[in-house]
Structure formats: structure tokens, C-alpha cells
XYZ file of C-alpha atoms in Angstrom:
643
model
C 53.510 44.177 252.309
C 54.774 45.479 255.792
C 56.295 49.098 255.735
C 58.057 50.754 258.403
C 57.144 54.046 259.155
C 58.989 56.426 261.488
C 57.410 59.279 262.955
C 59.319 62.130 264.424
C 57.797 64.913 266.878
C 59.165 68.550 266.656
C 59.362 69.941 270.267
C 60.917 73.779 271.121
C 64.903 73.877 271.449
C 64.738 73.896 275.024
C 63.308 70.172 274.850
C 64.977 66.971 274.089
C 63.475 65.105 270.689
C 61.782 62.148 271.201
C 61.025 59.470 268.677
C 58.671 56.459 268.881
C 58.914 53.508 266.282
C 55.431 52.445 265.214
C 54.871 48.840 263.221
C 51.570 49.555 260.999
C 49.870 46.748 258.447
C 48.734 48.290 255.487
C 46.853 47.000 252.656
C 48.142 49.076 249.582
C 47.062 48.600 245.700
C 50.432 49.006 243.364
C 49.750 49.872 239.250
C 51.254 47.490 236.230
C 54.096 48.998 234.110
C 54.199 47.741 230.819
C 56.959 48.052 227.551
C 55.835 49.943 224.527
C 53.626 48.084 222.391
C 52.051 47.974 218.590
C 54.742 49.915 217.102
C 54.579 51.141 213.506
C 57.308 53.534 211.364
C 55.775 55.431 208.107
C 57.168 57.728 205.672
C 55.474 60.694 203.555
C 56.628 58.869 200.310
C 54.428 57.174 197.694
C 55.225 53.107 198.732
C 58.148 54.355 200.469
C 59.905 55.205 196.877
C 61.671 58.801 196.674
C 63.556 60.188 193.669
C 66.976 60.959 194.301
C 67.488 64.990 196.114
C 63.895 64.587 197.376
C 62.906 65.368 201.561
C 61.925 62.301 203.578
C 60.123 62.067 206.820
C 59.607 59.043 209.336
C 57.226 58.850 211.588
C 57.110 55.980 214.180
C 53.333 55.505 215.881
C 53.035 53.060 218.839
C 49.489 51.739 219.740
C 50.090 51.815 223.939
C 52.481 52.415 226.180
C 52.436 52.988 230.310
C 54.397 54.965 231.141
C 54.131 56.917 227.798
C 56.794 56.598 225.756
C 59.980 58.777 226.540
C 62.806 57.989 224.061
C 61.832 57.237 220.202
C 65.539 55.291 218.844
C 66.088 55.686 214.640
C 68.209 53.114 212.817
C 69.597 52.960 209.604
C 70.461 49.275 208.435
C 71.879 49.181 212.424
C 73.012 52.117 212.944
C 71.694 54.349 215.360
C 70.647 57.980 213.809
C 69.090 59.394 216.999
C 67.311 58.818 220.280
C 65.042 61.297 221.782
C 61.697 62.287 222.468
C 60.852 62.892 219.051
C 58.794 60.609 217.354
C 59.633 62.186 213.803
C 63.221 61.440 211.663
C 63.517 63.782 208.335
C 66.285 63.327 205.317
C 67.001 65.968 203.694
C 68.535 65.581 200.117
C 68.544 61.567 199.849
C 71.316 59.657 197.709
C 70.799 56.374 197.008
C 74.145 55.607 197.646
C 73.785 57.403 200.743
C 70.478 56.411 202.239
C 68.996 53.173 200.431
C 68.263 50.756 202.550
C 66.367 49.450 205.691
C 65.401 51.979 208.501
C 64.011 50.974 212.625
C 62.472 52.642 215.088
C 62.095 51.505 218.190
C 60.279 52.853 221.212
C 61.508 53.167 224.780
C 59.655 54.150 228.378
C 60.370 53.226 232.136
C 59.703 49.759 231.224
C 62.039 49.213 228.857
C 62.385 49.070 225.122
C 59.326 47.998 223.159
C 59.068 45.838 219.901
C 60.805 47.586 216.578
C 58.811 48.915 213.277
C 61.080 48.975 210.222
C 60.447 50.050 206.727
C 62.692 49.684 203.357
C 62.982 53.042 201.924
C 63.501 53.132 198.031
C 65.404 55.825 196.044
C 65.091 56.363 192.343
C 68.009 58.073 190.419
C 66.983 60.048 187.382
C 68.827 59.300 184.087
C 72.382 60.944 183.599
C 74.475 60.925 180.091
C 77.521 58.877 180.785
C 78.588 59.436 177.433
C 77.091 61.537 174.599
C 77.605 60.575 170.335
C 79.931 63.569 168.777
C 79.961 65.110 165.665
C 81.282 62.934 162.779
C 82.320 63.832 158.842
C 82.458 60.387 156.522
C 82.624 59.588 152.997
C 79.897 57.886 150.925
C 79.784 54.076 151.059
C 81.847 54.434 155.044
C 80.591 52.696 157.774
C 78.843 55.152 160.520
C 79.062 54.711 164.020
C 77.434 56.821 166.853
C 77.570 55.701 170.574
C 75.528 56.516 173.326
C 75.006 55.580 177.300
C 73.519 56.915 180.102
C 73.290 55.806 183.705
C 70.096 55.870 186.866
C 67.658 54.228 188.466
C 65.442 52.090 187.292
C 68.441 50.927 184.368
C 67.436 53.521 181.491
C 66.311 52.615 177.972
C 68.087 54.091 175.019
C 66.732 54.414 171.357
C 68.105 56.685 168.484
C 65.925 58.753 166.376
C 66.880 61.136 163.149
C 63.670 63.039 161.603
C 61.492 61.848 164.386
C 61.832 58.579 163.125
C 62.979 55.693 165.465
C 65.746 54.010 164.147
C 67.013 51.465 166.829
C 67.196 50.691 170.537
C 70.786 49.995 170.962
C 73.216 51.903 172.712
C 75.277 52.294 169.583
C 73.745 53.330 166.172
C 75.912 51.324 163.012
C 75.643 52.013 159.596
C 77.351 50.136 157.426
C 77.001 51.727 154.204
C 76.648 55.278 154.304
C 75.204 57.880 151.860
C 74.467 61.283 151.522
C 70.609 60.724 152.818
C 72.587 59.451 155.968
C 73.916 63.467 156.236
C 71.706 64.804 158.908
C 71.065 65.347 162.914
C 70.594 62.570 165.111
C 69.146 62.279 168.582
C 69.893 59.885 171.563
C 67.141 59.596 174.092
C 67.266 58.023 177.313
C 64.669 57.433 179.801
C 64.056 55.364 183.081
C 60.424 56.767 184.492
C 62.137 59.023 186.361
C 60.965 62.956 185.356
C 62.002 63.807 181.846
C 63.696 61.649 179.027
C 66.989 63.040 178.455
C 68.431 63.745 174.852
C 71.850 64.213 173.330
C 72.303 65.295 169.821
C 75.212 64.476 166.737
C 75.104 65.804 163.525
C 76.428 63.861 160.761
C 77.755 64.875 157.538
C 78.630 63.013 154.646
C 81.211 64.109 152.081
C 80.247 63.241 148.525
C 81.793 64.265 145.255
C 80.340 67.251 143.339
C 77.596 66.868 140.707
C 76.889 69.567 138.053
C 73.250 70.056 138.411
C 72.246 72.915 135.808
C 74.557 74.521 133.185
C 72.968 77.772 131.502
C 73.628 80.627 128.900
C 71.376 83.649 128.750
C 71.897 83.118 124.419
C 72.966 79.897 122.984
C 73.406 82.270 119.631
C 74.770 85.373 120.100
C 77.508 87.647 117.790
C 80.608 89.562 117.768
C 80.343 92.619 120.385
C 77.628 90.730 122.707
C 77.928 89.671 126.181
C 76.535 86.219 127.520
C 76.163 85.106 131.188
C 76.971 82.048 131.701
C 75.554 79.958 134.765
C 77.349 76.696 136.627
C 75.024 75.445 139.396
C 76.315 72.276 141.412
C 76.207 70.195 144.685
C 78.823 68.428 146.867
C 80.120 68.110 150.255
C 82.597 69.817 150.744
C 81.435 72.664 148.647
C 82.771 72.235 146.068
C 85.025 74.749 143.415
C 83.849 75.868 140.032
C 85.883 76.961 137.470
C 84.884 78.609 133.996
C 87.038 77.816 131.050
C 87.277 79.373 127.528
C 87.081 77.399 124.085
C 90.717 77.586 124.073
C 91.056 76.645 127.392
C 91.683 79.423 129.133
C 90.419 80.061 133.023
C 87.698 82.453 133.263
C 87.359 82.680 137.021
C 86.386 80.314 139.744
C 84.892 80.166 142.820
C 84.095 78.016 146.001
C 80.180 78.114 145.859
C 77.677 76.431 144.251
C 77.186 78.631 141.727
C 79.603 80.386 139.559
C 78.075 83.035 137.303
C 80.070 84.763 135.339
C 79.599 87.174 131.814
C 81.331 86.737 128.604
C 81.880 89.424 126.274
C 81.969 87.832 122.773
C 85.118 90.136 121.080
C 85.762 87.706 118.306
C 85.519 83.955 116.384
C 87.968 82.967 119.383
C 85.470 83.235 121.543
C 82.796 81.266 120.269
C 82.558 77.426 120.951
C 82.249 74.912 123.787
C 82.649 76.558 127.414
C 83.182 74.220 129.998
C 82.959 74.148 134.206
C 84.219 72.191 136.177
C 83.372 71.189 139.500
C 85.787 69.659 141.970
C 85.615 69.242 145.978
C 89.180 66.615 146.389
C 86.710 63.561 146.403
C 86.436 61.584 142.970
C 85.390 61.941 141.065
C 85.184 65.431 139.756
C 82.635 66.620 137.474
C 82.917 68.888 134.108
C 79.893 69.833 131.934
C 80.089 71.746 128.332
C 78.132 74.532 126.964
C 78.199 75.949 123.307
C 77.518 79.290 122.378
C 76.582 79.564 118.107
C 78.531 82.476 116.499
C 75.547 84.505 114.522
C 77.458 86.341 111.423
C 76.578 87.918 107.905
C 75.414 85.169 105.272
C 77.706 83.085 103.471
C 79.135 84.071 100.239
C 76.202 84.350 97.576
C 76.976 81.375 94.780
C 75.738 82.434 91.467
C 74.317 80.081 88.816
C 76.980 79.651 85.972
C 76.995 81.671 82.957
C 78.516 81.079 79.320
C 81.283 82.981 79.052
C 80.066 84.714 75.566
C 76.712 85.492 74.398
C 75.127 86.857 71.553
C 72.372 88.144 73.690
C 71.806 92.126 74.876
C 71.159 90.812 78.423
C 72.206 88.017 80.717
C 69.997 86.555 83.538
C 71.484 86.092 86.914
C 70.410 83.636 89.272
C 71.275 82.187 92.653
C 70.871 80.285 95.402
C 70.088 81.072 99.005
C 72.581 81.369 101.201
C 73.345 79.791 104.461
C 71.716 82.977 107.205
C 74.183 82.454 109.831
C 71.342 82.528 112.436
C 70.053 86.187 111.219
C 66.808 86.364 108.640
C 68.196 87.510 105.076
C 66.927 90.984 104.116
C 67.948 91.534 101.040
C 70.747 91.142 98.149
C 72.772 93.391 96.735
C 74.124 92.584 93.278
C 76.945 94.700 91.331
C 78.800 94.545 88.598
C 82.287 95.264 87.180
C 83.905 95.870 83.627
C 87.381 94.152 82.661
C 88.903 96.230 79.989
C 92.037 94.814 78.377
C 92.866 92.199 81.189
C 92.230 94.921 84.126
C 89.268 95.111 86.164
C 86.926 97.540 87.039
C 85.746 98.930 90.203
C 82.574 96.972 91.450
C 79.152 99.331 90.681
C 75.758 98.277 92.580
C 73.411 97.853 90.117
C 70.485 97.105 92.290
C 68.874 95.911 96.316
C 66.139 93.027 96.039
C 64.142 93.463 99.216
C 62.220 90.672 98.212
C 64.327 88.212 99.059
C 61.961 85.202 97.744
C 63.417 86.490 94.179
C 66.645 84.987 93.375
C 67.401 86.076 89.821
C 67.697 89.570 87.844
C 67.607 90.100 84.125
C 70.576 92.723 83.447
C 71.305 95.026 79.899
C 75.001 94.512 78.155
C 76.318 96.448 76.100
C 78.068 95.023 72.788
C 81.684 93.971 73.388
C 81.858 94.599 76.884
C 82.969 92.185 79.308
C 81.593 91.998 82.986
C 81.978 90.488 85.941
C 79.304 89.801 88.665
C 78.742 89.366 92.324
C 75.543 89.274 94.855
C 75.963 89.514 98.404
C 73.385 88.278 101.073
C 72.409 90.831 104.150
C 71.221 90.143 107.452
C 70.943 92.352 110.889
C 74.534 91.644 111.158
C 75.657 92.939 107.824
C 76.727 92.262 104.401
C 78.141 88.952 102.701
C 81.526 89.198 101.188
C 81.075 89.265 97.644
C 82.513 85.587 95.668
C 85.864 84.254 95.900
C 88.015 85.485 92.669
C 88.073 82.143 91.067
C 84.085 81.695 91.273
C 83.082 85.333 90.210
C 81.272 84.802 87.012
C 82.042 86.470 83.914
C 80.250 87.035 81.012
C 81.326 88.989 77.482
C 78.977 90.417 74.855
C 79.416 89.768 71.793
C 80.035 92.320 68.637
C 81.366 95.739 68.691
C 80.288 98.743 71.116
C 79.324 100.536 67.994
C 76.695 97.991 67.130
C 74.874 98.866 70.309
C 71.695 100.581 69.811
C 71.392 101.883 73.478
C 67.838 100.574 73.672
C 68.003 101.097 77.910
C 68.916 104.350 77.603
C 65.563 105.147 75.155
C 63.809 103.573 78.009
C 65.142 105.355 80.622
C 64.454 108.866 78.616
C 60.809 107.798 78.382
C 60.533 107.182 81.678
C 61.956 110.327 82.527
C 59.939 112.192 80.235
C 56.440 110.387 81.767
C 57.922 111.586 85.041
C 58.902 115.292 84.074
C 55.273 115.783 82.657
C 53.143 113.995 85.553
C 55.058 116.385 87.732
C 53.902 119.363 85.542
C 50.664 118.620 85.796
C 50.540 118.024 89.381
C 52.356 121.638 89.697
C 49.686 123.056 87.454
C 46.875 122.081 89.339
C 48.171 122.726 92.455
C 48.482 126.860 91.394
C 45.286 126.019 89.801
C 43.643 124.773 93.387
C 45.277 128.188 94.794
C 43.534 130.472 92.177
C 40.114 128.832 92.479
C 40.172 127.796 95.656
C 38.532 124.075 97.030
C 34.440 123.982 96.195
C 32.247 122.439 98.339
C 29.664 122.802 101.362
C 31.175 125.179 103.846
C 32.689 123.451 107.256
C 34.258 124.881 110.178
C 36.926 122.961 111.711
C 37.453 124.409 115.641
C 41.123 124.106 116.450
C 41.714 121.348 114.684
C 45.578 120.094 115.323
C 48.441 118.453 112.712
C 50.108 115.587 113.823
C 51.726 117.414 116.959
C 50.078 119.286 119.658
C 52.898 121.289 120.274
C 53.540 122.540 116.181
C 54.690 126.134 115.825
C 52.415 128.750 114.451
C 53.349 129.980 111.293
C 52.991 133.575 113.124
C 56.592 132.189 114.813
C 58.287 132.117 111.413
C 56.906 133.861 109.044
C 55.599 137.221 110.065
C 53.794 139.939 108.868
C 53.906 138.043 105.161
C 52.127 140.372 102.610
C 49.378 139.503 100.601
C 50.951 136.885 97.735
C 49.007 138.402 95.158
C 50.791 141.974 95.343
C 53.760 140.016 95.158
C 55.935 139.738 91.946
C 56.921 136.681 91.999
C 60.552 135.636 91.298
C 60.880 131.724 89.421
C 61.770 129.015 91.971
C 64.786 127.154 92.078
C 64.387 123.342 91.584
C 67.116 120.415 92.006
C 66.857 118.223 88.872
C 64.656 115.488 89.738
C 67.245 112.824 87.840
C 69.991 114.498 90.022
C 68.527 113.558 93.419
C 66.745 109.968 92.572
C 70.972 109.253 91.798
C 70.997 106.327 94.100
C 74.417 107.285 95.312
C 73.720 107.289 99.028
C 74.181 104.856 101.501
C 71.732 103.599 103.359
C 70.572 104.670 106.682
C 72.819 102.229 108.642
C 71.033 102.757 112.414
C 72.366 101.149 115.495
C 70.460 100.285 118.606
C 70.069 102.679 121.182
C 69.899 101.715 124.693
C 67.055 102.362 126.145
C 68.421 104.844 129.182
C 69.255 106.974 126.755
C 66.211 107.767 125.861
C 63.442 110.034 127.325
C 60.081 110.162 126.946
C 58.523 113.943 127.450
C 55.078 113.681 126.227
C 52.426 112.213 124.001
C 52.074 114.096 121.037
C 49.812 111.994 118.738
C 47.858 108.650 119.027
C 46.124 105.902 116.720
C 44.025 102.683 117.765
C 47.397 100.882 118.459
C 49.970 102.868 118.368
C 50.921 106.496 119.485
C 53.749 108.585 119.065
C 55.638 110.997 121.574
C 58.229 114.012 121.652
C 61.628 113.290 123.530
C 65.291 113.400 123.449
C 67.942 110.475 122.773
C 71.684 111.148 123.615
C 74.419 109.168 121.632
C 72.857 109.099 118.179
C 75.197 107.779 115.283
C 77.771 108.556 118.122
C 77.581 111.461 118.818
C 77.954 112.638 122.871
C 75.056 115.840 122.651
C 71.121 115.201 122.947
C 68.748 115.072 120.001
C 65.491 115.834 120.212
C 63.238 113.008 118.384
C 59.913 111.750 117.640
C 59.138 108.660 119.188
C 57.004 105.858 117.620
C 55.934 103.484 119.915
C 52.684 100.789 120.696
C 49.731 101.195 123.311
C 49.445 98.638 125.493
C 46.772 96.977 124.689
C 48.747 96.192 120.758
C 48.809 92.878 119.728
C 51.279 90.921 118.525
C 50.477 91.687 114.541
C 50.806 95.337 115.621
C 54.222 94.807 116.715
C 55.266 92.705 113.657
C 54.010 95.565 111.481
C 55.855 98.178 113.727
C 58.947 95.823 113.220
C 58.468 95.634 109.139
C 58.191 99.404 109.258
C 61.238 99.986 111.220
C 62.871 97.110 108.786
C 61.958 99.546 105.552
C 63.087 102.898 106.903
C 66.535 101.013 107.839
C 67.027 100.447 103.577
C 66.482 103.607 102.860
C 68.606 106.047 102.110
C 68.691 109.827 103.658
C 66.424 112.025 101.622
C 66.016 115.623 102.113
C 62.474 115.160 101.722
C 61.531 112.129 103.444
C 61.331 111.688 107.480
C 64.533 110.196 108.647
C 64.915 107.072 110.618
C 67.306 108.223 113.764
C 67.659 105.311 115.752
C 65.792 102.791 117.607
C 65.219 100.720 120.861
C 65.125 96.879 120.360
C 66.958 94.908 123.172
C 64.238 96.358 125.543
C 60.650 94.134 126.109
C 59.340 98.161 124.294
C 59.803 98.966 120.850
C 60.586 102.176 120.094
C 61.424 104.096 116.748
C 63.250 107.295 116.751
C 62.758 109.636 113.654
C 63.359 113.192 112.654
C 61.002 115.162 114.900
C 59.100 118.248 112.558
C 57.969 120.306 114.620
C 55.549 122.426 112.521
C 53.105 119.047 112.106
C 51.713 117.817 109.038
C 51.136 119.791 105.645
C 47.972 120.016 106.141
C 47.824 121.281 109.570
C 50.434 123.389 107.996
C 48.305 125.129 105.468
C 45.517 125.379 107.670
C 47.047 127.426 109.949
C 47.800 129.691 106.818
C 44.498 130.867 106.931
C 43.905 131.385 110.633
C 42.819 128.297 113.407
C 39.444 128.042 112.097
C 39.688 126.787 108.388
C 36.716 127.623 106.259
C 35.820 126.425 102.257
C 33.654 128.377 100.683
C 30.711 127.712 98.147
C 31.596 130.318 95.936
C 34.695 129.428 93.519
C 35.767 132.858 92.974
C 36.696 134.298 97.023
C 39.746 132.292 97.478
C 40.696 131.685 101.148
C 42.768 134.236 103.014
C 46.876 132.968 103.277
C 50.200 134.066 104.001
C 51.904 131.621 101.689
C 52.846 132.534 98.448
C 52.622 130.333 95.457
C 56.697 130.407 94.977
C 55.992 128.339 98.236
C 53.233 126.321 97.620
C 54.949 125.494 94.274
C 58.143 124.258 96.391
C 56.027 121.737 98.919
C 54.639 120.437 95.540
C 57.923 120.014 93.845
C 59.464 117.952 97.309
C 55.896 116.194 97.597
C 56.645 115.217 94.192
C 60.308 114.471 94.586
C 59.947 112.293 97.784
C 57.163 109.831 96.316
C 58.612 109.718 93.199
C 62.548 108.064 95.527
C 59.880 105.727 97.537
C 58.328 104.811 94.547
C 61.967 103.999 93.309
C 62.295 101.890 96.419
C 59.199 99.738 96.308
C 57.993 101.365 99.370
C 54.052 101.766 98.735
């Protein structure tokens, strides 16, 4: 191409300028300008695919460009977003309402713009509840319907579970017949790939009527003066109310629980029968269960065999049959008797106890012209029989005159006295006899040998300083008639149970292979408020169950008899406790024969030669006396079977 060039000279001030125009031919080589080319736009994103809140970045790369590129243009679906020199675009916070769609870049230089990259940028929406199942309460056999939905990105799946178990994939959950297994938590899940499943939880409960599931008494037999708990256990939705009710019908108490337990005290025949509870939540139907507690009483009325009304004989036999127990084990009959003189009876007289209760009949004396009138009663734990009704009491008259009547019980009963008297005698006899002589045999030495108790008094605590009996003169002893106290005139120990807090075990005193027996102190015997203190008879624990059955027959006996001076008394005892323990009359000098030892100092000795008699401070007024009351006490136990 031809170019004009002007060239200019630069001359001082003080000269004009002067300018030449020059025509030059030059050859000159121009460069080529080209648009940008190969253009490509890119994002940081896995296949272009975001999630919802993430960061984006574009990036647009071209392959050539000359010039370089100056201007890098963004477009979303058309829109311009920017133009500059910046070959980067970032979102920040993407919504895929917002920002789905198609994006362009396209690069720009002196040559113009050059060809356009686009990508499709994808936006996942994590799940979101649109509506969450609520709590529901329906009745048994009433449809149940839970609803739940959820919204997102990829379209989310929905499934209900309950116990981990799936139980559909619907977006409501219908039952159609509901029950009480139905009661329980359910859980909606939804999920679209997107992060975490999301979850929504209902509970469900389902109201049934109440069922009584257990009705208990602590004693299904029990008597007058007891107390019984009684025990109502049930189900139901809503819980439901139990109420207690008497035999009569009366409310107890009641209670919205359940369980209802509640104690009875048994104060009379009233209160013995069918209790009932009754459960009832305001669904039907309700629910009522019965209980019955047995009334445990004295036997029934003793019926005696019949008797002729006359007889010729000097004794009748009377026999019966067993009574009816009223839940208690018979212990023994009573049987009495009562004279009608000229139209008017008598006053009833025992005649005698049968602990045997297998016998059921008893011969008994009349006397001539007499007429009598009989009754047995039956006794349990719980007491006495009543004796017969008036119009079944049997009656029976002797025959001939009283004068006819030879007495022959009463010649009986003086022999037997008289074998008594002169047994006793004898025993007395040898006994001073024993105390003369003194006991032969090899000599022992006993080192502080003990009587029953460890902790008996020494006879140097009550009697001391007693002079030697032989300087003594010794004054005759006074001796209750031995006819006179065998009377059977007392009653019989009647002992009530003591509870077991009131009595207090101090020490062991005295033990066997099974049993052992201790020194303590009861409070409340035979009701009275001060404190006693007792011996205590009671099994090791290692006793087996014959042990405790011959504890129990022992404590039975000492219950029939009646107080005795000279006999241990029965004081009370301790049965309602898983321990059996019988109180007695505590001695607290030990047994006789600890008693006499002691006499002669702790270490007893016999001698071989009959003619030193051992050293004691007894007299034989004394020695005399504990024969007489040996004597006196075997010969009432004898009286009363007890061997």
C-alpha cells in the first residue's frame, strides 16, 4: 500500500519552518486478527448436578484467541449475568427455583465475539415434610388412618414402618379394623437420594374395655378377728377404675389404677362371703370378678347316739359322731353332764376331756334313780362347740331307788387313792433314806457342771449361811392334800398368740441336737401392758420338718393343761411368724439336779464309802418338800395322759 509520510524540520525561532512532502513506496507485512475460538464452560459439580444451598463455579476455557481474549460474557437461559475479564462465574446458595436451568459463556476480543459454550446445570432439592401423621386415640374394631407427604427433588418415596417392620409404601397408612396390637408408635420415612431419609412419628392408642386379669386373697379361709388383703389386678385403655365391694354390697374403696389392693378386717359372719371388683373404663363392656373368703369357726354341735330313756344298768355308754371341723383340726371333746331333779335341771358338770379324738364314746357310772342329761362339745384352735340344742340333749334315768346304790365308783376311787397315798410314802421314805446313806458308787468329779441355765442363781444368793441340817430339830412339813389339788377344777391354760415384736431374744441359755432354748422378755402376756421375763423354746436351723411337728404337738399339750403350782407353765407363744417359738415360766435356779448339786459346792463328788454322806445346806424338811411336789406334779400329768 502507498503511505504518505510528512516530515517536518525544527529550525531556531528566528527561522521560518519549512516543510517538504515526500511520496515513499513501502513494502510492509500486516498480522491476521482472528475471533475467539474452541470455547468450553465447566463447573466444579459432579455431572453438573448440585444439591440445593450448595456453591457453584463456572469456568469458561477457550482453545485460541488473537488478540487474547478481553471480555468473558455469562448467561443464564439469555440473560446476561456479567461481562468482564474474568473467566470464572460462582453461585452462591443455589435454588432450584432460582438457578435451574441452561447457562452460556461466550468469549469476546478485538475481533469480535467468538462461538458460545453452554452447560445445563442440575439442582437437587432434599426431601421436606409437607405434612406429618398426628397423634390419634380409637376404639377397637375402628378404622385407622395416618397420612403422610413430603416434597424434593428427585420426587421422594414414602413407606410406613411400626416396630421396624415395613408395613406399606403409600402415602396414607389404613386400617380397617383396629385392635389393641394396633396401639403403638408409628414412623413415616421419606427419602429421595438426597442426604438423609427424613422421619415423622404418630403414636397410636387404642381404647379397649377393661379385663380383670388376676383376682387374689392372701387366705381363702380365715376367722372372726383376722384381716385379709385382697388383690384386683386389671387392664384397659383408658385405665380403667376398680372398685371393692362387700358380701352385702357395700363399697370398700376404689381406685383409678390397675390394681386395687385393699385389707379386710373380718369383725363378724357379715363379713364372710363372695367379694367382688369391678372394673370399668366407660367402654363396654365392663368387667366384675368374685372372690370368696370361707368363715373358719368352732365345730358344729356334737350329735350324740340315742339312748333309752330308762335303764336297768349302773352305767350308760355314750357315743358320737364326728363333727363337721369348720376348717380347724378337732382337738378334743369335752363331755358333761347334768341332773334333773323333780322337772328342774341341773347345772352342767364336765365329767371328762378326750384328747384322743379318734375315740368317740365313754362308758359313764349312774347312780340308782337319778336322771341325767348329757352333752359333748367338739374343740378346735378356734374354740369350743355349743353344747346340743334342748330338744336333742339326750336323757337317760336309772332305774331303782338311790338307796339301792352300792357306790361301787366310789370303792374304786378310795383304792386308787389309797395305791397313790402309799407309792408316795415310799418314794418319801427312800428319798430321806438316799439322804442318810448317801448315793454308792465309784467316785466322779463333775468340773462345773451347769443345770439347764447358764445363768441359774447360786444357792449362796438365797439361802445363806444355812446350818448343818443335822443339828437341826426339825419341825413336820406342811403338805396340801394330794386329792385336794388333782380337783380338776381349773381351767385350762387358754394362751393367745403373741406377736412376734413383742418378743426379745437375750441369750441362749441351753441347747439339744434340734432344738435350743433362750432367756428373754415378752410384753402383753394374757394382756397385760408390763414385760415378762420368759424362757424361750425354739428350733436350730438345721430342724427338720418332724422336729417342728413335735415342737407343735408339745406346744398343743401344754395348751390343755391346766395351771399347776408344780408344773412349768405355758405363757404364750409365737405362731403367725415363719419361727416357732414357745414361751414358758422361766426358773431361774435350773434344774433339780443342778439344784442339789450346787448344795454341796460346784464340784459334786459320790463317795465309795456309804457311811460319809455328802456335805449340804438343805435340810430334809426341804428335800422332803421337792419330793412331795415331784410327786404331786407327775401324779396331775399322769391324770392328763401326758407321758
Amino acid at each position: 500500500e502507498s503511505i504518505r509520510i510528512e516530515t517536518c524540520q525544527i529550525i531556531p525561532l528566528s527561522f521560518s519552518r519549512q516543510c517538504a512532502s515526500l511520496s515513499i513506496l513501502l513494502l510492509v507485512s500486516i498480522p491476521t486478527i482472528d475471533k475467539p475460538e474452541g470455547a468450553r464452560l465447566t463447573t466444579n459439580a459432579s455431572q453438573n448436578t448440585v444439591t440445593e444451598g450448595d456453591t457453584v463455579a463456572f469456568k469458561c476455557i477457550v482453545m485460541a484467541a488473537v488478540p487474547k481474549v478481553s471480555i468473558y460474557k455469562f448467561y443464564f437461559n439469555g440473560r446476561l449475568l456479567s461481562s468482564n475479564s474474568i473467566s470464572e462465574y460462582t453461585l452462591n446458595n443455589v435454588n432450584r427455583s432460582q438457578h435451574y436451568g441452561e447457562y452460556k459463556c461466550v468469549p469476546h476480543n478485538d475481533a469480535g465475539d467468538g462461538a458460545k459454550a453452554t452447560v445445563r446445570l442440575n439442582i437437587n432439592v432434599p426431601v421436606q415434610f409437607t405434612e406429618v401423621p398426628q397423634n390419634i386415640t380409637v376404639n377397637t374394631s375402628t378404622p385407622l388412618f395416618l397420612s403422610c407427604d413430603a416434597s424434593g427433588f428427585p420426587d421422594p418415596k414414602i413407606r410406613w414402618e411400626k416396630s421396624g417392620v415395613t408395613l406399606s409404601h403409600t402415602k396414607q397408612l389404613n386400617i380397617s379394623n383396629s385392635n389393641r396390637n394396633d396401639a403403638g408408635e408409628y414412623v413415616c420415612i421419606a427419602s429421595n437420594g438426597v442426604r438423609q431419609e427424613k422421619t415423622a412419628r404418630a403414636y397410636v392408642t387404642v381404647q379397649y374395655p377393661p379385663t380383670i386379669q388376676n383376682l387374689t386373697t392372701s387366705s381363702k379361709k380365715s376367722w372372726i378377728g383376722q384381716t385379709v388383703t385382697l388383690k384386683c389386678l386389671s387392664d384397659g385403655i383408658p385405665t380403667p377404675t376398680l372398685s371393692w365391694y362387700k358380701p352385702e354390697g357395700s363399697e370398700i374403696n376404689r381406685v383409678t389404677a390397675r390394681e386395687n389392693k385393699v385389707q379386710v378386717p373380718l369383725r363378724g359372719d357379715q363379713d364372710f362371703g363372695h367379694y367382688k371388683c369391678i372394673a370399668a373404663n366407660g367402654l363396654i363392656p365392663s368387667d366384675e370378678r368374685l372372690i370368696r373368703i370361707n368363715q373358719i369357726r368352732a365345730p358344729d354341735v356334737v350329735q350324740i347316739d340315742e339312748l333309752r330313756g330308762e335303764t336297768a344298768d349302773d352305767t350308760v355308754t355314750l357315743k358320737w359322731r364326728e363333727p363337721e371341723s369348720n376348717g380347724k383340726v378337732i382337738t378334743m371333746y369335752t363331755v358333761y353332764q347334768r341332773v334333773v331333779t323333780d322337772g328342774k335341771v341341773g347345772q352342767w358338770t364336765e365329767i371328762k376331756k378326750i384328747r384322743d379324738v379318734s375315740v368317740r364314746e365313754l362308758k359313764i357310772a349312774l347312780e340308782r334313780g337319778k336322771v341325767y342329761q348329757f352333752a359333748i362339745t367338739a374343740t378346735n384352735e378356734l374354740g369350743e362347740s355349743l353344747k346340743q340344742e334342748k330338744a336333742k340333749i339326750q336323757q337317760v334315768k336309772a332305774q331303782g331307788s338311790p338307796e339301792e346304790c352300792n357306790c361301787p365308783s366310789n370303792n374304786v376311787l378310795l383304792a386308787i387313792i389309797g395305791v397313790l397315798a402309799f407309792t408316795i410314802l415310799l418314794l418319801i421314805i427312800y428319798i430321806i433314806w438316799l439322804h442318810k446313806k448317801g448315793a454308792v458308787g465309784k467316785q466322779r468329779t463333775y468340773e462345773d457342771e451347769r443345770g439347764v441355765y447358764d445363768n441359774e442363781t447360786g444357792l449362796e444368793d438365797i439361802e445363806p449361811s444355812l446350818p448343818d441340817s443335822r443339828k437341826l430339830t426339825q419341825f413336820p412339813a406342811e403338805y396340801m392334800d394330794l386329792i385336794e389339788v388333782n380337783k380338776d377344777n381349773r381351767k385350762a391354760q387358754r394362751t393367745a398368740p403373741v406377736p412376734r415384736h413383742h418378743v426379745t431374744i437375750e441369750k441362749i441359755i441351753g441347747k439339744g441336737a434340734f432344738g435350743q432354748v433362750a432367756k428373754g422378755t415378752a410384753v402383753g402376756l394374757r394382756g397385760s401392758p408390763e414385760t415378762t421375763t420368759v424362757a424361750i423354746k425354739m428350733l436350730k436351723a438345721n430342724a427338720t420338718e418332724s422336729d417342728k411337728r413335735d415342737l407343735m404337738k408339745e406346744l398343743e399339750t401344754m395348751k390343755q393343761l391346766q395351771p399347776h403350782p408344780y408344773v412349768i407353765k405355758l405363757l404364750g407363744c409365737v405362731t403367725e411368724s415363719e419361727e416357732l417359738l414357745v414361751l414358758i415360766e422361766y426358773v431361774p435356779f435350773g434344774d433339780l439336779l443342778g439344784y442339789l448339786r450346787k448344795s454341796r459346792g460346784l464340784k459334786d463328788t459320790y463317795y465309795k464309802d456309804p457311811d460319809v454322806k455328802p456335805q449340804t445346806n438343805l435340810t430334809s424338811q426341804r428335800l422332803m418338800k421337792f419330793a412331795w411336789q415331784i410327786a404331786d406334779g407327775m401324779s396331775y400329768l399322769s391324770s392328763k395322759s401326758v407321758s
